[in-house]
Amino acid sequence: MADPTVPILDMRAVGKTYRANGRTTEALREANLTVSRGEFVCLLGASGCGKSTLLRVAAGFEAPTSGQALMWGKPIPGPGPSRGMVFQDYGLFPWLTVRDNIGFGPKSRKRPTAEVRETAERYISLVGLQAFADAYPHQLSGGMKQRVAIARVLANEAEVVLMDEPFGALDAMTRERLQDELLELWSRTGLTILFVTHAIEEAIFLADRIVMMSPGPGRIEAVHEVDLPRRRDVSSPAFNDLRRMLAAQLHSHHAPRTATVAA
Ligand code: ADP
């Protein structure tokens, strides 16, 4: 049993430098972040500030160049089912049905056939895709594909769901619906979610805490608690105040370093 006083994720002074084709990029410098079980945390920032890198380190796809990435207090050894990743482009297997995509994890871990089937059915209903269990990914809308991707990591017993701009490719209406569905799923399951976005509204709508990142090198600049009751009203004054404050912080990252401010 996990010790509840230990954070589920603990990034300690995590640095990541990529070396490719003779070029060195410091993608992340000394990032410190702890995430408690059941928290919904958004990483917010412009492109290139290290959000995906931090997520990939948490997933175990990348090892930190410096510092430590811990889950339940132990170094993350590599990718594993307890940390499920959901990508913007869904990452579904096109040759498998919805049912088989969702059952893929348990099946590849050699769970008994009846259990695989039962798990797949449970998560198919959790995301409301009963009518599409036998459909193939190309027969689904973007929103439905993303539901399959989420169900797939849950069926694989993810404790932490790592989401890299998962709704970025969806139209505005579908995106809003999936944000609502994700919050509903989150509150029902007690999952821990680390969610990358560059959309301020999305971060305020979803997160318990917003981790603001800045580029050159990528680093954590500030962490904001979002102390607004859910379901959050995007037109409320408190929502707008936070939106303005985060926008000012985000836009300051684009200002040229030598710029002078006009009166
Ligand atoms: P974000 O998700 O905020 O857009 P990333 O973590 O993707 O930021 O990237 C941070 C920086 O690291 C960028 O400058 C990017 O070009 C660089 N980078 C990311 N992945 C790699 C890689 N595999 N090899 C080399 N450079 C990379």
XYZ file of N, CA and C and ligand atoms in Angstrom:
816
model
N 0.853 -1.206 0.000
C 0.000 0.000 0.000
C 0.885 1.251 0.000
N 0.550 2.171 -0.879
C 1.360 3.389 -0.983
C 1.178 4.260 0.262
N 2.243 4.872 0.689
C 2.206 5.776 1.832
C 1.571 7.096 1.393
N 0.411 7.447 1.976
C -0.285 8.648 1.510
C 0.454 9.951 1.799
N 1.464 9.882 2.679
C 2.209 11.113 2.961
C 3.304 11.354 1.911
N 3.564 10.330 1.084
C 4.568 10.484 0.025
C 3.846 10.936 -1.244
N 4.373 11.967 -1.937
C 3.688 12.387 -3.160
C 3.763 11.297 -4.235
N 2.725 11.224 -5.039
C 2.732 10.201 -6.091
C 3.841 10.507 -7.099
N 4.003 11.798 -7.415
C 5.113 12.200 -8.286
C 5.943 13.257 -7.570
N 7.232 13.149 -7.721
C 8.127 14.102 -7.075
C 9.298 14.373 -8.022
N 9.287 15.556 -8.605
C 10.375 15.955 -9.490
C 11.324 16.822 -8.666
N 12.541 16.358 -8.529
C 13.497 17.088 -7.686
C 14.616 17.661 -8.540
N 14.575 18.962 -8.696
C 15.611 19.675 -9.469
C 15.902 18.980 -10.794
N 14.820 18.602 -11.494
C 14.998 17.847 -12.735
C 15.517 18.755 -13.848
N 16.611 18.348 -14.444
C 17.154 19.031 -15.618
C 17.210 18.059 -16.773
N 17.007 18.580 -17.970
C 17.106 17.720 -19.148
C 17.752 18.492 -20.284
N 18.871 17.972 -20.752
C 19.565 18.577 -21.893
C 19.587 17.560 -23.023
N 19.113 17.998 -24.192
C 19.150 17.102 -25.351
C 20.404 17.412 -26.152
N 21.023 16.366 -26.635
C 22.149 16.543 -27.555
C 21.806 15.811 -28.829
N 21.668 16.561 -29.914
C 21.326 15.932 -31.193
C 21.977 16.708 -32.315
N 22.584 16.007 -33.243
C 23.232 16.598 -34.429
C 24.181 17.744 -34.057
N 24.962 17.531 -33.041
C 25.938 18.536 -32.641
C 25.333 19.734 -31.925
N 24.037 19.681 -31.675
C 23.401 20.804 -30.972
C 22.994 20.384 -29.570
N 23.097 21.319 -28.667
C 22.701 21.048 -27.285
C 21.541 21.964 -26.920
N 20.474 21.379 -26.403
C 19.334 22.198 -25.980
C 19.032 21.897 -24.527
N 19.072 22.925 -23.715
C 18.682 22.745 -22.318
C 17.161 22.905 -22.255
N 16.460 21.787 -22.298
C 14.992 21.818 -22.387
C 14.359 22.116 -21.040
N 15.072 21.741 -19.976
C 14.500 21.884 -18.644
C 15.616 22.131 -17.644
N 15.418 23.131 -16.774
C 16.427 23.421 -15.755
C 15.805 23.383 -14.356
N 16.354 22.549 -13.521
C 15.999 22.504 -12.089
C 14.511 22.613 -11.804
N 13.735 21.735 -12.418
C 12.282 21.758 -12.185
C 11.954 20.990 -10.914
N 11.270 21.676 -9.995
C 10.812 21.048 -8.753
C 9.291 21.033 -8.749
N 8.730 19.838 -8.596
C 7.265 19.737 -8.580
C 6.851 18.468 -7.854
N 5.957 18.612 -6.893
C 5.379 17.403 -6.300
C 3.897 17.384 -6.621
N 3.398 16.208 -6.882
C 1.982 16.022 -7.197
C 1.434 14.988 -6.230
N 0.335 15.342 -5.542
C -0.268 14.398 -4.599
C -1.292 13.539 -5.328
N -1.545 12.389 -4.744
C -2.532 11.485 -5.322
C -3.886 12.201 -5.437
N -4.510 12.069 -6.595
C -5.838 12.646 -6.795
C -5.827 14.077 -7.281
N -4.641 14.663 -7.420
C -4.567 16.052 -7.885
C -4.693 16.144 -9.394
N -5.209 17.279 -9.853
C -5.248 17.590 -11.282
C -4.325 18.790 -11.487
N -3.193 18.557 -12.120
C -2.191 19.608 -12.281
C -1.993 19.896 -13.764
N -2.041 21.168 -14.135
C -1.778 21.548 -15.529
C -0.413 22.203 -15.641
N 0.340 21.799 -16.669
C 1.580 22.485 -17.026
C 1.218 23.451 -18.148
N 1.426 24.728 -17.902
C 1.010 25.756 -18.858
C 2.231 26.540 -19.318
N 2.273 26.850 -20.607
C 3.383 27.662 -21.101
C 3.403 27.659 -22.616
N 4.151 28.613 -23.162
C 4.275 28.709 -24.611
C 5.055 27.506 -25.125
N 5.058 27.356 -26.426
C 5.756 26.220 -26.992
C 7.273 26.339 -26.742
N 7.907 25.230 -26.443
C 9.355 25.210 -26.253
C 9.804 25.453 -24.819
N 8.869 25.497 -23.859
C 9.312 25.797 -22.493
C 9.498 24.532 -21.643
N 9.441 23.383 -22.286
C 9.797 22.155 -21.576
C 8.636 21.370 -20.989
N 7.412 21.738 -21.352
C 6.247 21.040 -20.796
C 6.256 19.551 -21.151
N 6.412 19.273 -22.450
C 6.405 17.867 -22.878
C 7.595 17.125 -22.293
N 8.710 17.810 -22.185
C 9.895 17.158 -21.621
C 9.626 16.737 -20.178
N 9.023 17.621 -19.397
C 8.719 17.282 -18.002
C 7.747 16.097 -17.949
N 6.764 16.121 -18.846
C 5.787 15.029 -18.894
C 6.461 13.708 -19.287
N 7.374 13.801 -20.246
C 8.057 12.585 -20.729
C 9.010 12.029 -19.667
N 9.566 12.923 -18.859
C 10.395 12.455 -17.743
C 9.507 11.733 -16.725
N 8.328 12.314 -16.446
C 7.398 11.672 -15.507
C 6.933 10.322 -16.056
N 6.770 10.249 -17.372
C 6.337 8.987 -17.992
C 7.435 7.932 -17.951
N 8.687 8.399 -17.870
C 9.809 7.469 -17.925
C 10.340 7.282 -19.345
N 9.825 8.070 -20.290
C 10.348 8.000 -21.663
C 11.728 8.653 -21.752
N 11.954 9.632 -20.900
C 13.256 10.306 -20.860
C 13.786 10.224 -19.438
N 15.089 9.999 -19.319
C 15.713 10.061 -17.995
C 16.203 11.484 -17.786
N 16.097 12.016 -16.559
C 16.623 13.367 -16.339
C 18.143 13.387 -16.528
N 18.663 14.509 -17.025
C 20.112 14.672 -17.133
C 20.673 14.991 -15.746
N 19.878 15.720 -14.952
C 20.272 15.985 -13.568
C 19.013 15.959 -12.711
N 19.193 15.830 -11.424
C 18.051 15.756 -10.520
C 17.430 14.369 -10.514
N 16.252 14.280 -9.912
C 15.610 12.976 -9.727
C 14.128 13.046 -10.042
N 13.621 12.020 -10.707
C 12.177 11.903 -10.956
C 11.684 10.688 -10.181
N 10.795 10.929 -9.208
C 10.346 9.846 -8.320
C 8.852 9.618 -8.442
N 8.455 8.351 -8.319
C 7.039 8.030 -8.138
C 6.931 7.237 -6.843
N 6.009 7.664 -5.988
C 5.905 7.077 -4.641
C 7.280 6.987 -3.971
N 8.096 8.000 -4.206
C 9.387 8.077 -3.530
C 10.502 7.255 -4.149
N 10.186 6.543 -5.256
C 11.234 5.701 -5.877
C 11.528 6.204 -7.282
N 12.798 6.130 -7.703
C 13.142 6.606 -9.042
C 12.310 5.908 -10.125
N 11.843 6.687 -11.079
C 11.046 6.143 -12.188
C 12.017 5.406 -13.123
N 11.853 4.093 -13.250
C 12.864 3.319 -13.964
C 12.718 3.362 -15.490
N 11.543 3.743 -15.975
C 11.277 3.716 -17.408
C 9.779 3.750 -17.579
N 9.283 3.630 -18.818
C 7.839 3.654 -19.007
C 7.184 2.484 -18.286
N 5.961 2.678 -17.808
C 5.241 1.595 -17.140
C 3.763 1.901 -17.123
N 2.935 0.869 -16.973
C 1.484 1.065 -17.053
C 0.912 1.954 -15.948
N 1.635 2.107 -14.818
C 1.078 2.940 -13.751
C 1.077 4.415 -14.144
N 1.839 4.752 -15.205
C 1.841 6.124 -15.725
C 1.424 6.080 -17.182
N 0.139 6.324 -17.423
C -0.389 6.190 -18.787
C -0.335 7.519 -19.511
N 0.103 7.464 -20.756
C 0.265 8.705 -21.528
C -0.848 8.801 -22.578
N -1.430 9.991 -22.679
C -2.455 10.253 -23.701
C -1.937 11.387 -24.579
N -1.871 11.125 -25.885
C -1.284 12.091 -26.816
C -2.362 12.818 -27.618
N -1.934 13.937 -28.208
C -2.865 14.691 -29.037
C -3.345 13.876 -30.241
N -2.448 13.053 -30.787
C -2.833 12.296 -31.997
C -3.331 10.889 -31.647
N -3.803 10.720 -30.419
C -4.520 9.529 -29.941
C -3.632 8.290 -29.754
N -2.786 7.977 -30.735
C -1.905 6.815 -30.597
C -2.643 5.488 -30.528
N -3.806 5.397 -31.183
C -4.543 4.122 -31.164
C -3.972 3.173 -32.213
N -4.209 1.889 -32.025
C -3.816 0.915 -33.045
C -4.923 0.865 -34.084
N -4.632 1.271 -35.329
C -5.699 1.376 -36.325
C -6.296 0.024 -36.704
N -5.529 -1.049 -36.505
C -6.016 -2.368 -36.913
C -6.822 -3.070 -35.821
N -6.978 -2.421 -34.680
C -7.751 -3.024 -33.588
C -9.049 -2.258 -33.365
N -10.091 -2.986 -32.965
C -11.366 -2.333 -32.640
C -11.208 -1.532 -31.345
N -12.246 -0.760 -31.038
C -12.277 -0.016 -29.773
C -12.069 -0.982 -28.603
N -12.791 -2.083 -28.636
C -12.690 -3.057 -27.530
C -11.256 -3.577 -27.393
N -10.647 -3.904 -28.529
C -9.309 -4.494 -28.472
C -8.230 -3.455 -28.169
N -8.460 -2.209 -28.594
C -7.535 -1.148 -28.194
C -7.544 -1.002 -26.681
N -8.748 -0.996 -26.114
C -8.873 -0.780 -24.669
C -8.370 -2.004 -23.889
N -8.570 -3.185 -24.466
C -8.122 -4.404 -23.784
C -6.655 -4.730 -24.040
N -5.996 -3.899 -24.843
C -4.632 -4.244 -25.282
C -3.649 -4.394 -24.112
N -3.701 -3.446 -23.172
C -2.752 -3.474 -22.048
C -2.906 -4.735 -21.208
N -4.126 -4.975 -20.678
C -4.318 -6.195 -19.878
C -3.975 -7.466 -20.662
N -4.308 -7.474 -21.967
C -4.022 -8.668 -22.772
C -2.514 -8.881 -22.895
N -1.776 -7.778 -23.132
C -0.341 -7.972 -23.306
C 0.338 -8.284 -21.974
N -0.368 -7.999 -20.882
C 0.180 -8.420 -19.580
C -0.341 -9.801 -19.185
N -0.884 -10.492 -20.188
C -1.275 -11.905 -20.039
C -2.357 -12.121 -18.975
N -3.263 -11.138 -18.856
C -4.400 -11.361 -17.972
C -5.312 -12.405 -18.626
N -6.074 -13.182 -17.832
C -6.967 -14.177 -18.419
C -7.985 -13.518 -19.370
N -8.351 -14.247 -20.429
C -9.221 -13.699 -21.480
C -10.515 -13.093 -20.920
N -11.146 -13.800 -19.982
C -12.417 -13.304 -19.437
C -12.197 -11.974 -18.708
N -11.072 -11.867 -18.026
C -10.783 -10.631 -17.294
C -10.499 -9.475 -18.273
N -9.767 -9.783 -19.349
C -9.477 -8.758 -20.360
C -10.788 -8.208 -20.912
N -11.676 -9.128 -21.224
C -12.974 -8.764 -21.805
C -13.769 -7.903 -20.817
N -13.776 -8.343 -19.579
C -14.560 -7.637 -18.552
C -13.983 -6.225 -18.329
N -12.661 -6.146 -18.283
C -12.007 -4.843 -18.090
C -12.335 -3.926 -19.273
N -12.222 -4.462 -20.484
C -12.495 -3.649 -21.676
C -13.931 -3.128 -21.624
N -14.880 -4.012 -21.298
C -16.299 -3.592 -21.262
C -16.513 -2.492 -20.217
N -15.860 -2.667 -19.074
C -16.032 -1.691 -17.994
C -15.579 -0.307 -18.455
N -14.421 -0.253 -19.101
C -13.904 1.061 -19.502
C -14.589 1.601 -20.754
N -15.094 0.718 -21.587
C -15.899 1.162 -22.728
C -17.131 1.901 -22.187
N -17.785 1.316 -21.164
C -18.967 2.019 -20.641
C -18.584 3.262 -19.872
N -17.452 3.224 -19.192
C -17.031 4.411 -18.438
C -16.921 5.630 -19.361
N -16.462 5.422 -20.595
C -16.330 6.557 -21.520
C -17.494 6.615 -22.521
N -18.524 5.821 -22.269
C -19.755 5.925 -23.053
C -19.642 5.498 -24.509
N -18.845 4.471 -24.775
C -18.665 4.060 -26.176
C -19.251 2.663 -26.453
N -20.244 2.254 -25.659
C -20.811 0.910 -25.832
C -21.221 0.646 -27.276
N -21.809 1.660 -27.913
C -22.334 1.457 -29.271
C -21.208 1.348 -30.302
N -19.975 1.631 -29.889
C -18.859 1.645 -30.850
C -17.775 0.629 -30.510
N -18.119 -0.324 -29.645
C -17.106 -1.281 -29.174
C -16.451 -2.043 -30.318
N -17.196 -2.295 -31.384
C -16.643 -3.077 -32.495
C -16.146 -2.205 -33.639
N -16.179 -0.897 -33.451
C -15.727 0.009 -34.518
C -14.208 0.104 -34.509
N -13.654 0.487 -35.649
C -12.211 0.725 -35.771
C -11.952 2.228 -35.645
N -10.740 2.611 -35.242
C -10.463 4.029 -35.022
C -10.873 4.940 -36.188
N -10.662 4.493 -37.435
C -10.991 5.394 -38.551
C -12.491 5.660 -38.654
N -13.292 4.874 -37.959
C -14.743 5.080 -38.002
C -15.227 6.025 -36.890
N -14.291 6.537 -36.110
C -14.662 7.365 -34.955
C -14.322 8.829 -35.190
N -15.047 9.705 -34.490
C -14.686 11.130 -34.505
C -13.447 11.332 -33.619
N -12.849 12.524 -33.719
C -11.669 12.831 -32.902
C -11.970 12.702 -31.415
N -13.124 13.215 -31.000
C -13.497 13.149 -29.584
C -13.628 11.714 -29.106
N -14.216 10.871 -29.964
C -14.375 9.461 -29.584
C -13.014 8.774 -29.505
N -12.135 9.092 -30.438
C -10.797 8.480 -30.402
C -10.090 8.847 -29.101
N -10.274 10.111 -28.690
C -9.587 10.523 -27.473
C -10.187 9.819 -26.255
N -11.506 9.542 -26.298
C -12.103 8.764 -25.202
C -11.517 7.358 -25.151
N -11.298 6.771 -26.324
C -10.694 5.430 -26.361
C -9.284 5.481 -25.762
N -8.539 6.521 -26.137
C -7.163 6.632 -25.631
C -7.159 6.740 -24.107
N -8.106 7.500 -23.567
C -8.187 7.652 -22.106
C -8.594 6.326 -21.462
N -9.607 5.677 -22.049
C -10.060 4.382 -21.507
C -8.930 3.365 -21.546
N -8.098 3.444 -22.572
C -7.014 2.475 -22.713
C -5.994 2.596 -21.578
N -5.634 3.832 -21.224
C -4.664 3.949 -20.120
C -5.308 3.554 -18.790
N -6.614 3.835 -18.637
C -7.281 3.454 -17.390
C -7.392 1.935 -17.274
N -7.696 1.282 -18.389
C -7.816 -0.182 -18.380
C -6.476 -0.826 -18.044
N -5.414 -0.088 -18.307
C -4.076 -0.606 -18.037
C -3.621 -0.269 -16.612
N -4.597 0.124 -15.785
C -4.369 0.402 -14.357
C -3.439 1.570 -14.109
N -3.566 2.605 -14.929
C -2.767 3.806 -14.694
C -3.186 4.441 -13.379
N -2.202 4.858 -12.589
C -2.497 5.640 -11.384
C -2.367 7.117 -11.694
N -1.460 7.408 -12.612
C -1.265 8.779 -13.064
C -1.541 8.803 -14.562
N -2.355 9.764 -14.986
C -2.575 9.924 -16.415
C -1.834 11.180 -16.860
N -0.950 10.987 -17.823
C -0.114 12.079 -18.327
C -0.677 12.468 -19.687
N -1.125 13.708 -19.816
C -1.837 14.091 -21.034
C -1.116 15.247 -21.719
N -0.690 15.006 -22.963
C 0.077 16.010 -23.697
C -0.811 16.705 -24.726
N -1.336 17.846 -24.364
C -2.275 18.597 -25.203
C -3.304 17.663 -25.834
N -4.017 16.888 -25.012
C -4.843 15.820 -25.573
C -6.005 16.333 -26.421
N -6.442 17.573 -26.149
C -7.620 18.058 -26.873
C -7.245 19.093 -27.929
N -5.934 19.218 -28.173
C -5.435 20.254 -29.078
C -5.919 20.116 -30.504
N -6.236 18.885 -30.932
C -6.626 18.692 -32.335
C -8.142 18.707 -32.523
N -8.872 18.978 -31.445
C -10.337 18.874 -31.524
C -10.975 20.243 -31.733
N -12.158 20.250 -32.351
C -12.877 21.519 -32.496
C -13.333 22.007 -31.127
N -13.661 23.302 -31.045
C -13.916 23.931 -29.741
C -15.036 23.239 -28.961
N -16.109 22.855 -29.647
C -17.238 22.261 -28.919
C -16.893 20.889 -28.350
N -16.226 20.083 -29.177
C -15.822 18.747 -28.720
C -14.834 18.877 -27.570
N -13.948 19.835 -27.703
C -12.951 20.053 -26.666
C -13.613 20.378 -25.331
N -14.604 21.270 -25.374
C -15.290 21.625 -24.123
C -16.020 20.428 -23.532
N -16.622 19.626 -24.410
C -17.338 18.462 -23.902
C -16.361 17.486 -23.246
N -15.238 17.278 -23.895
C -14.265 16.331 -23.323
C -13.641 16.857 -22.032
N -13.485 18.171 -21.935
C -12.988 18.735 -20.669
C -13.966 18.392 -19.542
N -15.255 18.567 -19.813
C -16.267 18.220 -18.809
C -16.219 16.735 -18.470
N -16.129 15.918 -19.508
C -16.110 14.464 -19.295
C -14.881 14.041 -18.503
N -13.765 14.673 -18.816
C -12.528 14.313 -18.113
C -12.635 14.664 -16.632
N -13.203 15.827 -16.325
C -13.361 16.225 -14.922
C -14.298 15.258 -14.193
N -15.327 14.827 -14.917
C -16.278 13.898 -14.330
C -15.602 12.562 -14.013
N -14.838 12.103 -14.985
C -14.103 10.848 -14.831
C -13.097 10.948 -13.686
N -12.426 12.071 -13.637
C -11.421 12.328 -12.607
C -12.067 12.306 -11.225
N -13.225 12.986 -11.085
C -13.815 13.048 -9.754
C -14.400 11.695 -9.355
N -14.791 10.893 -10.346
C -15.336 9.573 -10.026
C -14.261 8.550 -9.684
N -13.076 8.687 -10.288
C -12.068 7.634 -10.163
C -10.938 7.961 -9.188
N -10.803 9.240 -8.812
C -9.704 9.596 -7.916
C -8.336 9.531 -8.577
N -8.327 9.619 -9.923
C -7.056 9.583 -10.652
C -6.203 10.804 -10.349
N -4.936 10.672 -10.655
C -4.028 11.814 -10.622
C -3.749 12.190 -12.075
N -3.884 13.470 -12.388
C -3.702 13.876 -13.788
C -2.671 14.994 -13.889
N -1.731 14.794 -14.800
C -0.761 15.836 -15.159
C -1.033 16.146 -16.626
N -1.409 17.390 -16.898
C -2.021 17.739 -18.185
C -1.277 18.928 -18.781
N -0.725 18.743 -19.979
C 0.004 19.827 -20.650
C -0.934 20.606 -21.553
N -0.869 21.918 -21.452
C -1.649 22.749 -22.372
C -0.940 24.087 -22.571
N -1.238 24.743 -23.708
C -0.778 26.130 -23.813
C -1.979 27.067 -23.782
N -3.167 26.494 -23.488
C -4.388 27.298 -23.453
C -4.725 27.679 -22.013
N -4.705 28.980 -21.742
C -4.920 29.470 -20.381
C -6.281 29.029 -19.839
N -7.330 29.213 -20.665
C -8.684 28.869 -20.197
C -8.800 27.402 -19.838
N -8.183 26.574 -20.667
C -8.252 25.135 -20.421
C -7.621 24.816 -19.060
N -6.474 25.444 -18.801
C -5.781 25.194 -17.527
C -6.644 25.646 -16.345
N -7.249 26.837 -16.461
C -8.053 27.337 -15.325
C -9.302 26.479 -15.146
N -9.881 26.042 -16.253
C -11.107 25.249 -16.169
C -10.851 23.907 -15.483
N -9.656 23.341 -15.739
C -9.411 21.970 -15.297
C -8.683 21.839 -13.958
N -7.684 22.689 -13.730
C -6.652 22.317 -12.761
C -6.940 22.684 -11.304
N -6.406 21.866 -10.401
C -6.282 22.268 -8.998
C -5.122 23.250 -8.872
N -4.057 22.960 -9.620
C -2.875 23.822 -9.611
C -2.364 24.000 -11.029
N -1.932 25.207 -11.328
C -1.364 25.497 -12.644
C 0.126 25.777 -12.466
N 0.917 25.015 -13.205
C 2.369 25.191 -13.153
C 2.761 25.999 -14.382
N 3.148 27.249 -14.144
C 3.515 28.124 -15.259
C 4.975 27.904 -15.608
N 5.221 27.605 -16.876
C 6.604 27.356 -17.300
C 7.051 28.453 -18.262
N 8.346 28.680 -18.305
C 8.873 29.702 -19.206
C 10.074 29.124 -19.962
N 10.341 29.671 -21.152
C 11.363 29.081 -22.016
C 12.764 29.663 -21.815
N 13.719 29.009 -22.456
C 15.078 29.508 -22.661
C 15.953 29.655 -21.435
N 16.310 28.631 -20.716
C 15.861 27.250 -20.794
C 14.499 27.057 -20.131
N 13.849 25.943 -20.479
C 12.555 25.630 -19.877
C 12.680 25.509 -18.370
N 11.770 26.165 -17.666
C 11.789 26.033 -16.202
C 10.418 26.366 -15.615
N 10.233 25.971 -14.381
C 8.985 26.291 -13.697
C 9.126 27.685 -13.127
N 8.198 28.553 -13.539
C 8.313 29.941 -13.102
C 7.459 30.227 -11.875
N 6.270 29.625 -11.851
C 5.369 29.870 -10.727
C 4.350 28.741 -10.671
N 3.790 28.526 -9.483
C 2.710 27.551 -9.343
C 1.520 28.265 -8.716
N 0.371 28.186 -9.385
C -0.828 28.887 -8.924
C -1.895 27.885 -8.490
N -2.418 28.051 -7.297
C -3.575 27.265 -6.860
C -4.807 27.844 -7.547
N -5.678 26.998 -8.050
C -6.934 27.514 -8.625
C -8.037 27.221 -7.623
N -8.375 28.263 -6.886
C -9.283 28.078 -5.762
C -10.707 28.464 -6.163
N -11.194 27.919 -7.261
C -12.549 28.237 -7.727
C -13.380 26.962 -7.684
N -14.655 27.095 -7.256
C -15.488 25.884 -7.195
C -15.777 25.356 -8.601
N -15.909 24.033 -8.713
C -16.251 23.417 -9.997
C -17.767 23.174 -10.025
N -18.429 23.133 -11.131
C -17.973 23.410 -12.471
C -17.674 24.887 -12.634
N -16.520 25.225 -13.178
C -16.066 26.608 -13.185
C -16.766 27.418 -14.269
N -17.107 28.614 -13.880
C -17.829 29.502 -14.785
C -16.807 30.390 -15.493
N -16.634 30.137 -16.801
C -15.580 30.849 -17.540
C -15.871 32.345 -17.668
N -17.118 32.744 -17.356
C -17.429 34.171 -17.476
C -17.460 34.873 -16.117
N -17.081 34.155 -15.054
C -17.123 34.779 -13.725
C -15.948 35.752 -13.557
N -16.111 36.778 -12.720
C -15.018 37.730 -12.492
C -13.748 37.048 -11.974
N -13.896 36.054 -11.109
C -12.706 35.402 -10.548
C -11.948 34.640 -11.635
N -12.693 34.000 -12.526
C -12.066 33.285 -13.649
C -11.301 34.275 -14.516
N -11.950 35.408 -14.782
C -11.331 36.431 -15.631
C -10.087 37.049 -15.012
N -10.134 37.264 -13.699
C -8.957 37.825 -13.009
C -7.756 36.901 -13.194
N -8.025 35.608 -12.988
C -6.940 34.639 -13.111
C -6.454 34.575 -14.563
N -7.408 34.610 -15.490
C -7.051 34.578 -16.918
C -6.125 35.749 -17.265
N -6.489 36.941 -16.770
C -5.682 38.137 -17.063
C -4.278 38.016 -16.473
N -4.231 37.536 -15.255
C -2.936 37.433 -14.580
C -2.024 36.431 -15.299
N -2.600 35.279 -15.674
C -1.793 34.261 -16.360
C -1.393 34.736 -17.753
N -2.298 35.456 -18.429
C -1.979 35.957 -19.776
C -0.806 36.921 -19.697
N -0.818 37.799 -18.682
C 0.267 38.766 -18.541
C 1.588 38.027 -18.323
N 1.538 36.980 -17.491
C 2.745 36.212 -17.205
C 3.238 35.484 -18.463
N 2.284 34.898 -19.191
C 2.634 34.145 -20.398
C 3.212 35.072 -21.465
N 2.586 36.233 -21.635
C 3.041 37.133 -22.697
C 4.376 37.787 -22.360
N 4.668 37.882 -21.079
C 5.962 38.466 -20.713
C 7.101 37.576 -21.208
N 6.801 36.279 -21.447
C 7.848 35.372 -21.941
C 8.213 35.673 -23.385
N 7.317 36.349 -24.113
C 7.594 36.637 -25.522
C 8.314 37.966 -25.695
N 8.355 38.754 -24.620
C 8.968 40.079 -24.755
C 10.461 39.926 -24.992
N 11.018 40.668 -25.974
C 12.463 40.605 -26.177
C 13.187 41.064 -24.921
N 14.308 40.394 -24.634
C 14.999 40.683 -23.379
C 15.463 42.136 -23.276
N 15.743 42.750 -24.446
C 16.280 44.096 -24.418
C 15.175 45.153 -24.531
N 13.924 44.686 -24.593
C 12.834 45.622 -24.862
C 12.679 46.641 -23.732
N 12.334 47.823 -24.117
C 11.967 48.809 -23.103
C 10.460 48.980 -23.196
N 9.852 49.266 -22.093
C 8.394 49.394 -22.074
C 8.024 50.839 -22.382
N 7.185 51.004 -23.401
C 6.753 52.353 -23.777
C 5.780 52.897 -22.733
N 5.866 54.156 -22.467
C 4.969 54.760 -21.474
C 3.566 54.890 -22.055
P 7.020 22.262 -24.968
O 6.320 20.978 -24.702
O 6.821 23.283 -23.900
O 6.709 22.810 -26.326
P 9.409 20.663 -25.231
O 9.620 19.961 -23.950
O 8.782 19.891 -26.344
O 8.582 21.995 -24.956
O 10.798 21.218 -25.770
C 11.665 22.033 -24.993
C 12.906 22.302 -25.821
O 13.618 21.082 -26.023
C 12.623 22.842 -27.206
O 13.618 23.768 -27.523
C 12.711 21.638 -28.088
O 13.087 21.981 -29.404
C 13.773 20.806 -27.409
N 13.568 19.358 -27.591
C 12.490 18.645 -27.211
N 12.648 17.337 -27.498
C 13.863 17.211 -28.078
C 14.618 16.110 -28.597
N 14.146 14.865 -28.555
N 15.846 16.372 -29.123
C 16.334 17.625 -29.163
N 15.682 18.711 -28.676
C 14.454 18.525 -28.147
